[in-house]
Short mmCIF file of C-alpha atoms and ligand atoms in Angstrom, two decimals:
data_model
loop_
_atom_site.label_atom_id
_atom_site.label_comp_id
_atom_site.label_asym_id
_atom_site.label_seq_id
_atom_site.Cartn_x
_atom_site.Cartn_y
_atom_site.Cartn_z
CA UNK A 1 28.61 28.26 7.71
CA UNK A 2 26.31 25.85 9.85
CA UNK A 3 23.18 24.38 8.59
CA UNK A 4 25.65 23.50 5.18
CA UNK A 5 24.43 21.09 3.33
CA UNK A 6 26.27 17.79 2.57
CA UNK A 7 26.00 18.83 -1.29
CA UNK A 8 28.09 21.96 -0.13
CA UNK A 9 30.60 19.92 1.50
CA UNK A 10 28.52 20.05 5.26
CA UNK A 11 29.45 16.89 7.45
CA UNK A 12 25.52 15.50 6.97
CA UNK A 13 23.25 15.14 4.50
CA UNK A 14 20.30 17.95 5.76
CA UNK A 15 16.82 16.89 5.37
CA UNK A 16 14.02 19.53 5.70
CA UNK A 17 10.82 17.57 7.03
CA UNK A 18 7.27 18.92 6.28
CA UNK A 19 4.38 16.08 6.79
CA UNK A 20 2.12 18.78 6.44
CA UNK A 21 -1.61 18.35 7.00
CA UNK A 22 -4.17 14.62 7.59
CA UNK A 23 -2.35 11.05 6.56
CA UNK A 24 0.90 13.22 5.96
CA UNK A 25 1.52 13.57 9.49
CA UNK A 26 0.93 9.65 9.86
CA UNK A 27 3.01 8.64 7.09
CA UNK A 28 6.33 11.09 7.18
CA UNK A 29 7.07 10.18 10.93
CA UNK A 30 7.37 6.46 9.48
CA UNK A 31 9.40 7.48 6.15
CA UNK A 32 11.70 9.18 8.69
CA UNK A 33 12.05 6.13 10.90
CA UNK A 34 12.89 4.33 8.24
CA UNK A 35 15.52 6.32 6.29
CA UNK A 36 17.16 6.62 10.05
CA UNK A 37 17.29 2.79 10.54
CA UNK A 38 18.67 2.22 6.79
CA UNK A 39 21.41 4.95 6.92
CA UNK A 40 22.65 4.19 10.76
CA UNK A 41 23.59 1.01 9.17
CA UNK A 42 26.58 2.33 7.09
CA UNK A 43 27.04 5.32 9.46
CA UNK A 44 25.87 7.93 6.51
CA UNK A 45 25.29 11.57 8.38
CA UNK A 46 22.01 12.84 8.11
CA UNK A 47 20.20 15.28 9.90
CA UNK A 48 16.57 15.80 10.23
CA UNK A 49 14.83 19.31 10.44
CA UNK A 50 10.83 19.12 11.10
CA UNK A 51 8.79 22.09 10.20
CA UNK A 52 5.17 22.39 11.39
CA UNK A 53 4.14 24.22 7.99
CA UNK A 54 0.38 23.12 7.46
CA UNK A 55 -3.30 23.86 7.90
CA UNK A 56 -2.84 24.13 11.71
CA UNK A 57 0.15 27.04 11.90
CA UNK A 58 -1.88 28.72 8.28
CA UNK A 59 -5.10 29.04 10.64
CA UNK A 60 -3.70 29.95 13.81
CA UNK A 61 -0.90 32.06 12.40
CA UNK A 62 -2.15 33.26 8.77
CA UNK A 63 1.39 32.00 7.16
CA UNK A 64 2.22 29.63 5.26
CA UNK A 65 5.92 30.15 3.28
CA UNK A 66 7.53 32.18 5.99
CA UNK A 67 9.49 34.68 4.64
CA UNK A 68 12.89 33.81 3.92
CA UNK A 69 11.81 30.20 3.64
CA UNK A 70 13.05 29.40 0.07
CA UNK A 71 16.25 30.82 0.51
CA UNK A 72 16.84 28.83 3.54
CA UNK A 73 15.59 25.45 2.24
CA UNK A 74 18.01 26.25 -0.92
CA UNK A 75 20.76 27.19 0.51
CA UNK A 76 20.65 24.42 4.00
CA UNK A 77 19.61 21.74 2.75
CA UNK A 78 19.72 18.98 0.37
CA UNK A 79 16.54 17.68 0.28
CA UNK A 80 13.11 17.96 1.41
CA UNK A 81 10.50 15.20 2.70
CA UNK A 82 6.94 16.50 2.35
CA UNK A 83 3.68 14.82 3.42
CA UNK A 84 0.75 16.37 2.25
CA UNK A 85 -1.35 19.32 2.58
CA UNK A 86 -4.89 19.91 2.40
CA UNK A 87 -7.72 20.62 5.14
CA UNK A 88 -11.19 20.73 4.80
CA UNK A 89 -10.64 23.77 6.92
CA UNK A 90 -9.13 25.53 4.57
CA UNK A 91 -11.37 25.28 1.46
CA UNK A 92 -9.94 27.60 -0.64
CA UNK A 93 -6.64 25.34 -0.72
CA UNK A 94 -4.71 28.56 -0.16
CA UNK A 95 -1.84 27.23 2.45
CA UNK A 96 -1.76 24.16 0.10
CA UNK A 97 -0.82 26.96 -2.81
CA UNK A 98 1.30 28.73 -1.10
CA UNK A 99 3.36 26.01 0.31
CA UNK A 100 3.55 22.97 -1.83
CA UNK A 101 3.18 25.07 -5.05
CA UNK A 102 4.89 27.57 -4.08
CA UNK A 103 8.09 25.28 -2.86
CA UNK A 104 7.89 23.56 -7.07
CA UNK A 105 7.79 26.57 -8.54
CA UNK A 106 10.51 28.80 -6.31
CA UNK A 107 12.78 26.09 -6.02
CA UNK A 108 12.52 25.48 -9.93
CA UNK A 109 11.84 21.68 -9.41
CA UNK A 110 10.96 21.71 -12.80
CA UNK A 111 10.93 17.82 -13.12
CA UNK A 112 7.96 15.70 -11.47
CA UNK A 113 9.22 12.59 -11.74
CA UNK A 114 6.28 9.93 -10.89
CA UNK A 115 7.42 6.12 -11.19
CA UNK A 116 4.57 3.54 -11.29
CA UNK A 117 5.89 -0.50 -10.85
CA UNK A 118 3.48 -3.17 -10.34
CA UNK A 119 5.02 -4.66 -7.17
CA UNK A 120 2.79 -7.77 -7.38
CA UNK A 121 0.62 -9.12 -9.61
CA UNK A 122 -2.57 -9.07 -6.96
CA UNK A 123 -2.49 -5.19 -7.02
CA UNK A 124 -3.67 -4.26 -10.27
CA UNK A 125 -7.16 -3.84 -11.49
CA UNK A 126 -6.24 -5.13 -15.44
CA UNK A 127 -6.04 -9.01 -16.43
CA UNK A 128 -3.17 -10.42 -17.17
CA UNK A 129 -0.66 -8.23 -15.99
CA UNK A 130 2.25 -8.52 -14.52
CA UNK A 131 4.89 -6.59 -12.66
CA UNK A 132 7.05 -7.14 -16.08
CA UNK A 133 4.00 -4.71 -17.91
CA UNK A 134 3.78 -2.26 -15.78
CA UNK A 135 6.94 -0.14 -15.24
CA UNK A 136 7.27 3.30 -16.35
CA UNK A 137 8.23 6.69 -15.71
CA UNK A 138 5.92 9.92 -15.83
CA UNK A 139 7.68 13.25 -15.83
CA UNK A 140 5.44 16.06 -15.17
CA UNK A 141 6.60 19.65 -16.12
CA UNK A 142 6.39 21.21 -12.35
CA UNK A 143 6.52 24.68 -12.64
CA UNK A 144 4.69 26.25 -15.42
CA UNK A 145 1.58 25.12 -17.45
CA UNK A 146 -2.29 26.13 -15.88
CA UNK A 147 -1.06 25.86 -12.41
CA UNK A 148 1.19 29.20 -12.40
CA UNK A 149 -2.01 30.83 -10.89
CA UNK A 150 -1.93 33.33 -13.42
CA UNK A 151 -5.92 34.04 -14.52
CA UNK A 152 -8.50 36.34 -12.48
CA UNK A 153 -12.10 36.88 -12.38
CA UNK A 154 -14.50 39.27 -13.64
CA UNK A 155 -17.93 40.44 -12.50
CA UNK A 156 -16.92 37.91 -9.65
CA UNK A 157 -20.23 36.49 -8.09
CA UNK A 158 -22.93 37.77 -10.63
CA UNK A 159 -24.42 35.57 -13.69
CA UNK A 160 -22.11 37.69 -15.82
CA UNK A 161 -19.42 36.53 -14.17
CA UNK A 162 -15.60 35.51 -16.20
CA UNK A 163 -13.13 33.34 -14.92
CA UNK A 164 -9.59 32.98 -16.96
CA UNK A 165 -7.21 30.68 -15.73
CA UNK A 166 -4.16 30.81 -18.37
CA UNK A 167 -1.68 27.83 -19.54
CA UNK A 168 1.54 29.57 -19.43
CA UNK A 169 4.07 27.25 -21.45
CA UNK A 170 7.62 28.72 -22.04
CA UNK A 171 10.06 27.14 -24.81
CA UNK A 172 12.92 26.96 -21.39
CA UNK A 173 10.16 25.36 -19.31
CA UNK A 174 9.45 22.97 -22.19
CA UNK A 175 12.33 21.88 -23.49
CA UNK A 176 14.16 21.45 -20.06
CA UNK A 177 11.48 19.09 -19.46
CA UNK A 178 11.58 17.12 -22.73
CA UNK A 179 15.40 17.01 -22.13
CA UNK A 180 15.83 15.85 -19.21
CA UNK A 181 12.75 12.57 -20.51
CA UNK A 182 15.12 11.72 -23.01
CA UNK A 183 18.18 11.65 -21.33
CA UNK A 184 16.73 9.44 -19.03
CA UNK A 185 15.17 7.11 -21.82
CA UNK A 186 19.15 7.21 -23.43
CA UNK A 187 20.47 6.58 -19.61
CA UNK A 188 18.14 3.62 -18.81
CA UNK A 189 16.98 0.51 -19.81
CA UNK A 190 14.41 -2.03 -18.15
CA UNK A 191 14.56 -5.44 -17.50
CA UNK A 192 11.40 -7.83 -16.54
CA UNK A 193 11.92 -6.50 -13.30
CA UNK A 194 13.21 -2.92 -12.95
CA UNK A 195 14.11 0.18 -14.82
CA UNK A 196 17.70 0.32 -14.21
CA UNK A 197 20.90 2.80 -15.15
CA UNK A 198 21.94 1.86 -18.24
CA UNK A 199 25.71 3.63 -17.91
CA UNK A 200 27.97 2.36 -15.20
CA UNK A 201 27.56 3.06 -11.70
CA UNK A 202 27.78 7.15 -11.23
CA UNK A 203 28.71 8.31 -7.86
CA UNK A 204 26.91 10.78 -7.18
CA UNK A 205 23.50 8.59 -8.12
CA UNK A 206 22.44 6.67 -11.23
CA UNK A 207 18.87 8.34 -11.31
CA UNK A 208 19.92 11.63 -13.28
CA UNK A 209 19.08 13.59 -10.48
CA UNK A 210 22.75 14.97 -10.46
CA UNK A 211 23.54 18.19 -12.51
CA UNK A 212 22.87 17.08 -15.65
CA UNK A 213 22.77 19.03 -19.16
CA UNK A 214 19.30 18.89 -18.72
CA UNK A 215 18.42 22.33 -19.47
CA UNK A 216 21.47 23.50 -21.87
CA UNK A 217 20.03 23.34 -25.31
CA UNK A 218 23.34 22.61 -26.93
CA UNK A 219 24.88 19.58 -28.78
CA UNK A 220 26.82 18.79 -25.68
CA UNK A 221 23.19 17.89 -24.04
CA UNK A 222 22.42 15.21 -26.10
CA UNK A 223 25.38 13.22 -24.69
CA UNK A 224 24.83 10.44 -22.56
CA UNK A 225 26.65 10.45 -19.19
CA UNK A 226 28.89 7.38 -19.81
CA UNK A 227 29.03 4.76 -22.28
CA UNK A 228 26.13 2.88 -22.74
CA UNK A 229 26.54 -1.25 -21.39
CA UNK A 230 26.14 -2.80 -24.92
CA UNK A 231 23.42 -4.70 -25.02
CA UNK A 232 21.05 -2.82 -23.11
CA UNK A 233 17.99 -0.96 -25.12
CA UNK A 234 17.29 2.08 -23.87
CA UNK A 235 13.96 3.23 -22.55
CA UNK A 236 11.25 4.26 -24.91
CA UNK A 237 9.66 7.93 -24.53
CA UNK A 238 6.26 8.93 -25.24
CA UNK A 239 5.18 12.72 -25.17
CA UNK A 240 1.69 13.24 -24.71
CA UNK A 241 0.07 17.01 -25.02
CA UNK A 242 -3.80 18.12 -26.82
CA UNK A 243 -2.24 19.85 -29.70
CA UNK A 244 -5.35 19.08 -31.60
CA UNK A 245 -6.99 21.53 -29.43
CA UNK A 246 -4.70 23.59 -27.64
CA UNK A 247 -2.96 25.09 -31.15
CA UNK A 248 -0.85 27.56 -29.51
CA UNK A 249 0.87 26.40 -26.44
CA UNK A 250 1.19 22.46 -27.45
CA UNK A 251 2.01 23.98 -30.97
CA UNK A 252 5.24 24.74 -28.79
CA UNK A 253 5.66 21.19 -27.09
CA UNK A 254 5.17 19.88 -30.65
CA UNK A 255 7.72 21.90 -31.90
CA UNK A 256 10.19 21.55 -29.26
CA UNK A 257 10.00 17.42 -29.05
CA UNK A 258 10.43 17.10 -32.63
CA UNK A 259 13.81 19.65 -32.25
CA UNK A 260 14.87 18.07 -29.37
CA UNK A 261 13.64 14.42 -30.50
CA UNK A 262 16.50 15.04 -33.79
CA UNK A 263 19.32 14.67 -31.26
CA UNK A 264 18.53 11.53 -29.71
CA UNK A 265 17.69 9.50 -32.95
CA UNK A 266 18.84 6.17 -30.90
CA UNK A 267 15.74 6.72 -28.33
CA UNK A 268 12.10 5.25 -29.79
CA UNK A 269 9.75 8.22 -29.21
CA UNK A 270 6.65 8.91 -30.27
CA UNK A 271 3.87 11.29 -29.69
CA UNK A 272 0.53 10.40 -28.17
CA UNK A 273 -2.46 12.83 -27.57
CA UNK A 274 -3.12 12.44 -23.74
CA UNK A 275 -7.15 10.93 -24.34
CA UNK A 276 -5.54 8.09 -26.25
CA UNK A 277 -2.61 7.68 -23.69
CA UNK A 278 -5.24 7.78 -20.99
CA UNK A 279 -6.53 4.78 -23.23
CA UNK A 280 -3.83 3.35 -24.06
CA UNK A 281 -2.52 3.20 -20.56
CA UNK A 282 -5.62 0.84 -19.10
CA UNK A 283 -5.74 -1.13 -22.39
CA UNK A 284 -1.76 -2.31 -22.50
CA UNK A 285 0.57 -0.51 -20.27
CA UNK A 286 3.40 -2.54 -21.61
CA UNK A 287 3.82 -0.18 -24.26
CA UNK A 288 5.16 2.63 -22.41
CA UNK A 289 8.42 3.40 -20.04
CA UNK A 290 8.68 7.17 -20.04
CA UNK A 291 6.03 9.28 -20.54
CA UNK A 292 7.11 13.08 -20.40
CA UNK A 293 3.67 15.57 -20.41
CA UNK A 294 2.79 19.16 -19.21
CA UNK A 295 1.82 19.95 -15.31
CA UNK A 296 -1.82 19.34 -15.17
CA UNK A 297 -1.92 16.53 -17.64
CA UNK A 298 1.06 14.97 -15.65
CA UNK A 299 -1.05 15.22 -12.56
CA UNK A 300 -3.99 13.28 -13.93
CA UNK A 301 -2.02 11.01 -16.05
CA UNK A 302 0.38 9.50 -12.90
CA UNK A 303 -3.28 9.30 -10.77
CA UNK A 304 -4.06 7.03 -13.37
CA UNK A 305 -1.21 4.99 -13.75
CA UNK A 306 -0.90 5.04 -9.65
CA UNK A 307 -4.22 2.89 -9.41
CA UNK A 308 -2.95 0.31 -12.14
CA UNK A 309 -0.19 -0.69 -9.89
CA UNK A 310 -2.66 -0.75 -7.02
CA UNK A 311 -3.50 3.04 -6.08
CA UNK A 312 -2.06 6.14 -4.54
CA UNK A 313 -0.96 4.46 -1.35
CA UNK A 314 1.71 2.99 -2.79
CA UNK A 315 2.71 5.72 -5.53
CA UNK A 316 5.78 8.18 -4.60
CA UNK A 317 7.05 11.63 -6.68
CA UNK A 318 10.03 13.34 -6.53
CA UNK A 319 9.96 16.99 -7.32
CA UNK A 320 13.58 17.29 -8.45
CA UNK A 321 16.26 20.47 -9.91
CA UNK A 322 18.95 18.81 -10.77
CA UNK A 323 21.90 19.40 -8.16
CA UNK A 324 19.85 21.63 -6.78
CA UNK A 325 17.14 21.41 -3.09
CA UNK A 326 14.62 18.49 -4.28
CA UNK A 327 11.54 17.60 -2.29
CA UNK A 328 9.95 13.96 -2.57
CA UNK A 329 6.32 13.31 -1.12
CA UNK A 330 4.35 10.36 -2.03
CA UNK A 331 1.62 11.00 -5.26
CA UNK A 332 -1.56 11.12 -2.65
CA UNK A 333 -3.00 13.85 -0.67
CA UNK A 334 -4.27 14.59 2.79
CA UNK A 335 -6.92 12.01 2.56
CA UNK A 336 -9.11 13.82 5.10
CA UNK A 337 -11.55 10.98 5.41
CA UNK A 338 -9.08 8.26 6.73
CA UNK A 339 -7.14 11.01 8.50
CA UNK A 340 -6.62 10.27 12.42
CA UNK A 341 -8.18 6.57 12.18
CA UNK A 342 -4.29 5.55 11.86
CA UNK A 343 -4.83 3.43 8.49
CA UNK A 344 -3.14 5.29 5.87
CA UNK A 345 -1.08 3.53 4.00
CA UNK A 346 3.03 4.11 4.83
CA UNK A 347 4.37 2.80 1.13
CA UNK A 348 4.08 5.84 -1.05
CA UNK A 349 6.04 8.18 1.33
CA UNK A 350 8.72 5.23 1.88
CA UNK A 351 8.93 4.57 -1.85
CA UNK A 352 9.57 8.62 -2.46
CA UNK A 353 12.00 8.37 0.97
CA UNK A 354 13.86 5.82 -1.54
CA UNK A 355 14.06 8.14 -4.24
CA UNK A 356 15.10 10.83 -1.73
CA UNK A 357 18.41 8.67 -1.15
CA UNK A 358 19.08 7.83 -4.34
CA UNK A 359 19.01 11.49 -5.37
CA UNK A 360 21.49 11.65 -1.81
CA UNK A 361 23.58 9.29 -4.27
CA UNK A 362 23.06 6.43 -1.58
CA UNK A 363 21.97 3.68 -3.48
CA UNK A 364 21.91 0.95 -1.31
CA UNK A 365 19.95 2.30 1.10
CA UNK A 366 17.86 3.46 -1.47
CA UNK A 367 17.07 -0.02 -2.63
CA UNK A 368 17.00 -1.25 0.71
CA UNK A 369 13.43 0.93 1.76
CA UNK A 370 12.21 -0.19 -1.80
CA UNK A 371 13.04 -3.99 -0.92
CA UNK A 372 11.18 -3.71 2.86
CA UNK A 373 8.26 -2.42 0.72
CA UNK A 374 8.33 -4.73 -1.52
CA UNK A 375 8.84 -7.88 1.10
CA UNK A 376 6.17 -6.15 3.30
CA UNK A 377 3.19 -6.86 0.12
CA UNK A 378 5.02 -10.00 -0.43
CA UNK A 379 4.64 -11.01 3.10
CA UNK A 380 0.92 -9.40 2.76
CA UNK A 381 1.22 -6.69 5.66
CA UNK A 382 -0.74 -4.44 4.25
CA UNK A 383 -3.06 -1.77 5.39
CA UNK A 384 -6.77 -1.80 4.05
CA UNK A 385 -6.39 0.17 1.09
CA UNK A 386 -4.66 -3.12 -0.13
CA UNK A 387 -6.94 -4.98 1.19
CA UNK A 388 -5.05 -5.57 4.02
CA UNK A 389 -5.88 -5.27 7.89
CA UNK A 390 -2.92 -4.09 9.71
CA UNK A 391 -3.14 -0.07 10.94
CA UNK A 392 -0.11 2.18 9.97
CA UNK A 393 2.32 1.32 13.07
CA UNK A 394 1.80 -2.42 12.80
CA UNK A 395 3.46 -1.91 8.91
CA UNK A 396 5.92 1.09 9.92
CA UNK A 397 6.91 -1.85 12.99
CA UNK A 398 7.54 -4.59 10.69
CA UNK A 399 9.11 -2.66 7.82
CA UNK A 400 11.36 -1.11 10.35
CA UNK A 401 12.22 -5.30 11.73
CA UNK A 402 12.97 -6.10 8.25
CA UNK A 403 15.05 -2.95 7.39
CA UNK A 404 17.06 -3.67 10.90
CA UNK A 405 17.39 -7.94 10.47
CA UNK A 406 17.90 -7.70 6.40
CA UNK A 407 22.29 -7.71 6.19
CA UNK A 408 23.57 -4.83 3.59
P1 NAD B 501 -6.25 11.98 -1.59
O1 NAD B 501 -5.05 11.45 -2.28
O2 NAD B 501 -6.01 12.65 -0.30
O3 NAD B 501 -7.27 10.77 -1.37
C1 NAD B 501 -7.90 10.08 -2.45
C2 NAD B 501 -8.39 8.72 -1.96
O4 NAD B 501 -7.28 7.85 -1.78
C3 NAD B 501 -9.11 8.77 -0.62
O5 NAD B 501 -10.13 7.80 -0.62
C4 NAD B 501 -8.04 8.38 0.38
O6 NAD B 501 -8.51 7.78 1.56
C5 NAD B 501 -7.20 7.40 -0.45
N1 NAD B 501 -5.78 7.45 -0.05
C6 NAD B 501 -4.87 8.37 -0.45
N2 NAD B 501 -3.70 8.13 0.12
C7 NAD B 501 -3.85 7.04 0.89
C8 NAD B 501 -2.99 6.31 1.75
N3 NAD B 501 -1.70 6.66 1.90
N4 NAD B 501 -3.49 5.24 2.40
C9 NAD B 501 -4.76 4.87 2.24
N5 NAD B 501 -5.64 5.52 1.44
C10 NAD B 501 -5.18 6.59 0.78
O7 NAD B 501 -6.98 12.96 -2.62
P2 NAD B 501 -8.25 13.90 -2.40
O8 NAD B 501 -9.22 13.25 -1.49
O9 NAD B 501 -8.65 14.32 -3.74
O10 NAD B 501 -7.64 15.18 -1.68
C11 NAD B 501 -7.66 15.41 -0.27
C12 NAD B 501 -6.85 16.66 0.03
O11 NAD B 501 -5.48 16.44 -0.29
C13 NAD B 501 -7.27 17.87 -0.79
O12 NAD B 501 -7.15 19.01 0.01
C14 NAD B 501 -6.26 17.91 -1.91
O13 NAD B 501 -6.08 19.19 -2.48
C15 NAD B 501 -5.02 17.44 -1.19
N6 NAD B 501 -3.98 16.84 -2.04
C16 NAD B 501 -2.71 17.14 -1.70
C17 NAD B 501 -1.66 16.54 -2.39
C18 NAD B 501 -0.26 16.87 -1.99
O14 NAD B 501 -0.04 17.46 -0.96
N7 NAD B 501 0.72 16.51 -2.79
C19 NAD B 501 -1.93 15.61 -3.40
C20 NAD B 501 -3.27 15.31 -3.71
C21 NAD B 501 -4.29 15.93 -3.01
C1 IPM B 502 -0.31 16.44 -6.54
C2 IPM B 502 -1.52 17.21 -6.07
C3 IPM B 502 -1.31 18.70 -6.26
C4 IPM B 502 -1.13 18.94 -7.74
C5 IPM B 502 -2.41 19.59 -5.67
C6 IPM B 502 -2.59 19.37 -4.20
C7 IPM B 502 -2.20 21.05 -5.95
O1 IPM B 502 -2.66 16.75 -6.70
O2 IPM B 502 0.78 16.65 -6.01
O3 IPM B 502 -0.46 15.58 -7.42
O4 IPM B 502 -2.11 19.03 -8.48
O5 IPM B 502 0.01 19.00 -8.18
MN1 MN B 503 -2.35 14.96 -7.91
#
C-alpha cells in the first residue's frame, strides 16, 4: 500500500502536519525545520504531509474533519504535529471541536501526557526553585470526562433557560488512564536533572508510548517492561479528582485507583483533591512527579504547572494511544493577540516535536531538539514572552545553527 506508515513496516516515518489557526502557523513551520535538520543527520526517513485544516478552510469551506479523515490519519501515518486552533472568527469554537477534539477522541488518544521541567532557574515565578523541584508529569484523561460534548439546552435564550453539560467517566476510560500513570511511575525514575527510563534502553522508545498493557486490566499489566536498574526509585504518582463533591463519577476514579493502586504496592501514590494540588503545586512543587487527573481538571492543572516553569510558550503535550496514530502540539493556543506580529514563542511546539520522536523510538534526536532548547534559554535567545527580544525566525535560525554545528 503507499502512504504506509513506518510503524506498518513503510520505508519512512509519515508525519501528518496541521499548524492550524494564529501562532500555530508560526510555530509548526519551525518544529518541522527542526525535526528535518535533526533526522537528516542519521539519514532516518521521514515524510512530511501538511494539511490546511483550520479557521480559514472551516469559513471558506464549512469543513473541518473531512470525511474519511480519521481513517486516513490512522491507518497512514504515525504521527501527527498539530499547532493550534482557535479564531476569533469563529466564536463558537466549532472547527476547534470538531478538529482537535474530535482527532483525541476518534483516535482514542486517551493519554494527555503534559511534562513541565524548569529549564532554568530565571523562568519561574516561585523563590527558591530550581530546575531539580520542578519536574513532573501530568496525564490528562483525553477522551471522556465534561468535554465529550454530551449536554444540551433547554428553553435556549429565555430567563428560563437550562444548560446541562454532563461528565461522562467510564471505568475503561478510567482505569486505562490510571494504568498507564503508574506504569510510568514503576518505569521511571528522576534524577536532579531529568525524569529518565528506569528499565534498560527499549527499542522501540523508553517513554511508554509503545504498546503497552496499558489498558488490559489483568495481572500481566502490572508488570514492568524490563527489570528495574537497582538503585533507581521509581517515580511517585499523585491522583487528583473532587470526590468530595462529585460523589458519583470520582466515586469511580476513587474506586478504580485504589484497585489498580493494590498492584503496584512498590509505587508511592497518594490521592490529592485537585484545590489542594492546585495549592500544593505553587507552594512546593518538589513533591510531585506524576500527577494522573480527569480531562478538564488535567487541562487546568498542566496551565498551571506550565507557568511555574515559565509559561505556555515553552510547555509541549503529547496526545498519545499507545502503538497507535499520536498527535503532539505544544500546551498553548492560537494566541490571537500576538498572532501575525511574528513573536510567538517556537519552544513548546519543539519540545512536543521531541516527544514526537521519542514516541518515533528515535531518541537521540529526540534529546537533541530538547538540548537546542535548552542551550537556546541558556544562551538567552529568547522571544519576549521570556523576556527576551528576538522575533520567532531569529530563534527558529539559531536553534536550527545549533541543531546543524552540535556533533551526534
Ligand atoms: P493561548 O494559549 O492562545 O494564549 C494565552 C496567553 O499566552 C496569551 O497572552 C498569549 O499571547 C500567550 N502565549 C501562548 N502561547 C504563546 C507562545 N507560543 N509565545 C508567546 N506567547 C504565547 O490561550 P487563549 O488566549 O485562552 O486562547 C486563544 C485561542 O486558542 C482560543 O480560541 C482557544 O480556544 C484556543 N486554544 C487552543 C488550544 C489548542 O489548539 N490546543 C489550546 C489552548 C487554547
Ligand atoms: C488544550 C486546550 C483545549 C482543551 C481547548 C482548545 C479545547 O485548552 O489543548 O489544552 O481544553 O483541551
Ligand atoms: Mn488548555
Amino acid at each position: 500500500m503507499p502512504n504506509t506508515p513506518l510503524r506498518s513496516g513503510g520505508p519512512k516515518a509519515r508525519i501528518a502536519v496541521i499548524p492550524g489557526d494564529g501562532i500555530g502557523k508560526e510555530v509548526t513551520p519551525v518544529a518541522v525545520q527542526l525535526i528535518q535538520a535533526a533526522t537528516a543527520k542519521r539519514n532516518r526517513p521521514i515524510e512530511f504531509v501538511d494539511f490546511d485544516w483550520g479557521a480559514d478552510k472551516y469559513l471558506r469551506e464549512k469543513v473541518s474533519l473531512h470525511e474519511g479523515a480519521v481513517e486516513m490519519l490512522r491507518d497512514e501515518f504515525d504521527a501527527i504535529l498539530f499547532g493550534a486552533l482557535g479564531d476569533p472568527r469563529v466564536p463558537t469554537n466549532q472547527h476547534a471541536a470538531d478538529i482537535l477534539l474530535g482527532l483525541r477522541f476518534k483516535l482514542d488518544l486517551y493519554v494527555n501526557a503534559r511534562p513541565t521541567e524548569l529549564l532554568h532557574d530565571r523562568f519561574t515565578p516561585l523563590k527558591n526553585c530550581t530546575p531539580a523541584d520542578l519536574n513532573l508529569m501530568v496525564f490528562r484523561e483525553n477522551t471522556e470526562g465534561l468535554y465529550v460534548g454530551v449536554g444540551g439546552f433547554f428553553k435556549k435564550g429565555t430567563t428560563d433557560e437550562i444548560a446541562v453539560q454532563e461528565d461522562i467517566n467510564s471505568h475503561k476510560g478510567v482505569d486505562r488512564i490510571i494504568r498507564h500513570a503508574f506504569n510510568y511511575a514503576r518505569t521511571h525514575t528522576r534524577t536532579s536533572e531529568a525524569i529518565l527510563p528506569r528499565v534498560p534502553a527499549n527499542p522501540l522508545g523508553s517513554a511508554g508510548w509503545q504498546p503497552a498493557q496499558d489498558n488490559v486490566s489483568s495481572s500481566n499489566a502490572a508488570a514492568p517492561r524490563g527489570t528495574a536498574i537497582p538503585g533507581c526509585a521509581p517515580l511517585r504518582l499523585c491522583m487528583s479528582d473532587k470526590s468530595n463533591a462529585m460523589t458519583f463519577a470520582h466515586d469511580l476514579w476513587q474506586r478504580v485507583f485504589k484497585s489498580v493502586r493494590a498492584e503496584f504496592p512498590d509505587i508511592d501514590s497518594r490521592h490529592l483533591y485537585i484545590d489542594t494540588l492546585a495549592m500544593e503545586l505553587v507552594r512546593d512543587p518538589s513533591q510531585f512527579d506524576v500527577i494522573v487527573t480527569n480531562n478538564l481538571f488535567g487541562d487546568i492543572i498542566s496551565d498551571l504547572a506550565a507557568q511555574l516553569a515559565g509559561g505556555l510558550g515553552l510547555a509541549p503535550s503529547g496526545n498519545i494511544h499507545p502503538g497507535h496514530t499520536s498527535l503532539f502540539e505544544p500546551v498553548h493556543g492560537s494566541a490571537p493577540n500576538i498572532a501575525g506580529k511574528g513573536i510567538a514563542n517556537p519552544f513548546g511546539s519543539v519540545l512536543a516535536s521531541s516527544m514526537l520522536l521519542e514516541f518515533l523510538g528515535w531518541q537521540e534526536e529526540s534529546a537533541h531538539l530538547k538540548q537546542s532548547v535548552k542551550s537556546a534559554l541558556e544562551a538567552n535567545i529568547t522571544t519576549p514572552d521570556l523576556g527576551g527580544s528576538k522575533p520567532t525566525h531569529e530563534v527558529s535560525t539559531w536553534l536550527l545553527n545549533h541543531i546543524s554545528k552540535s556533533p551526534l
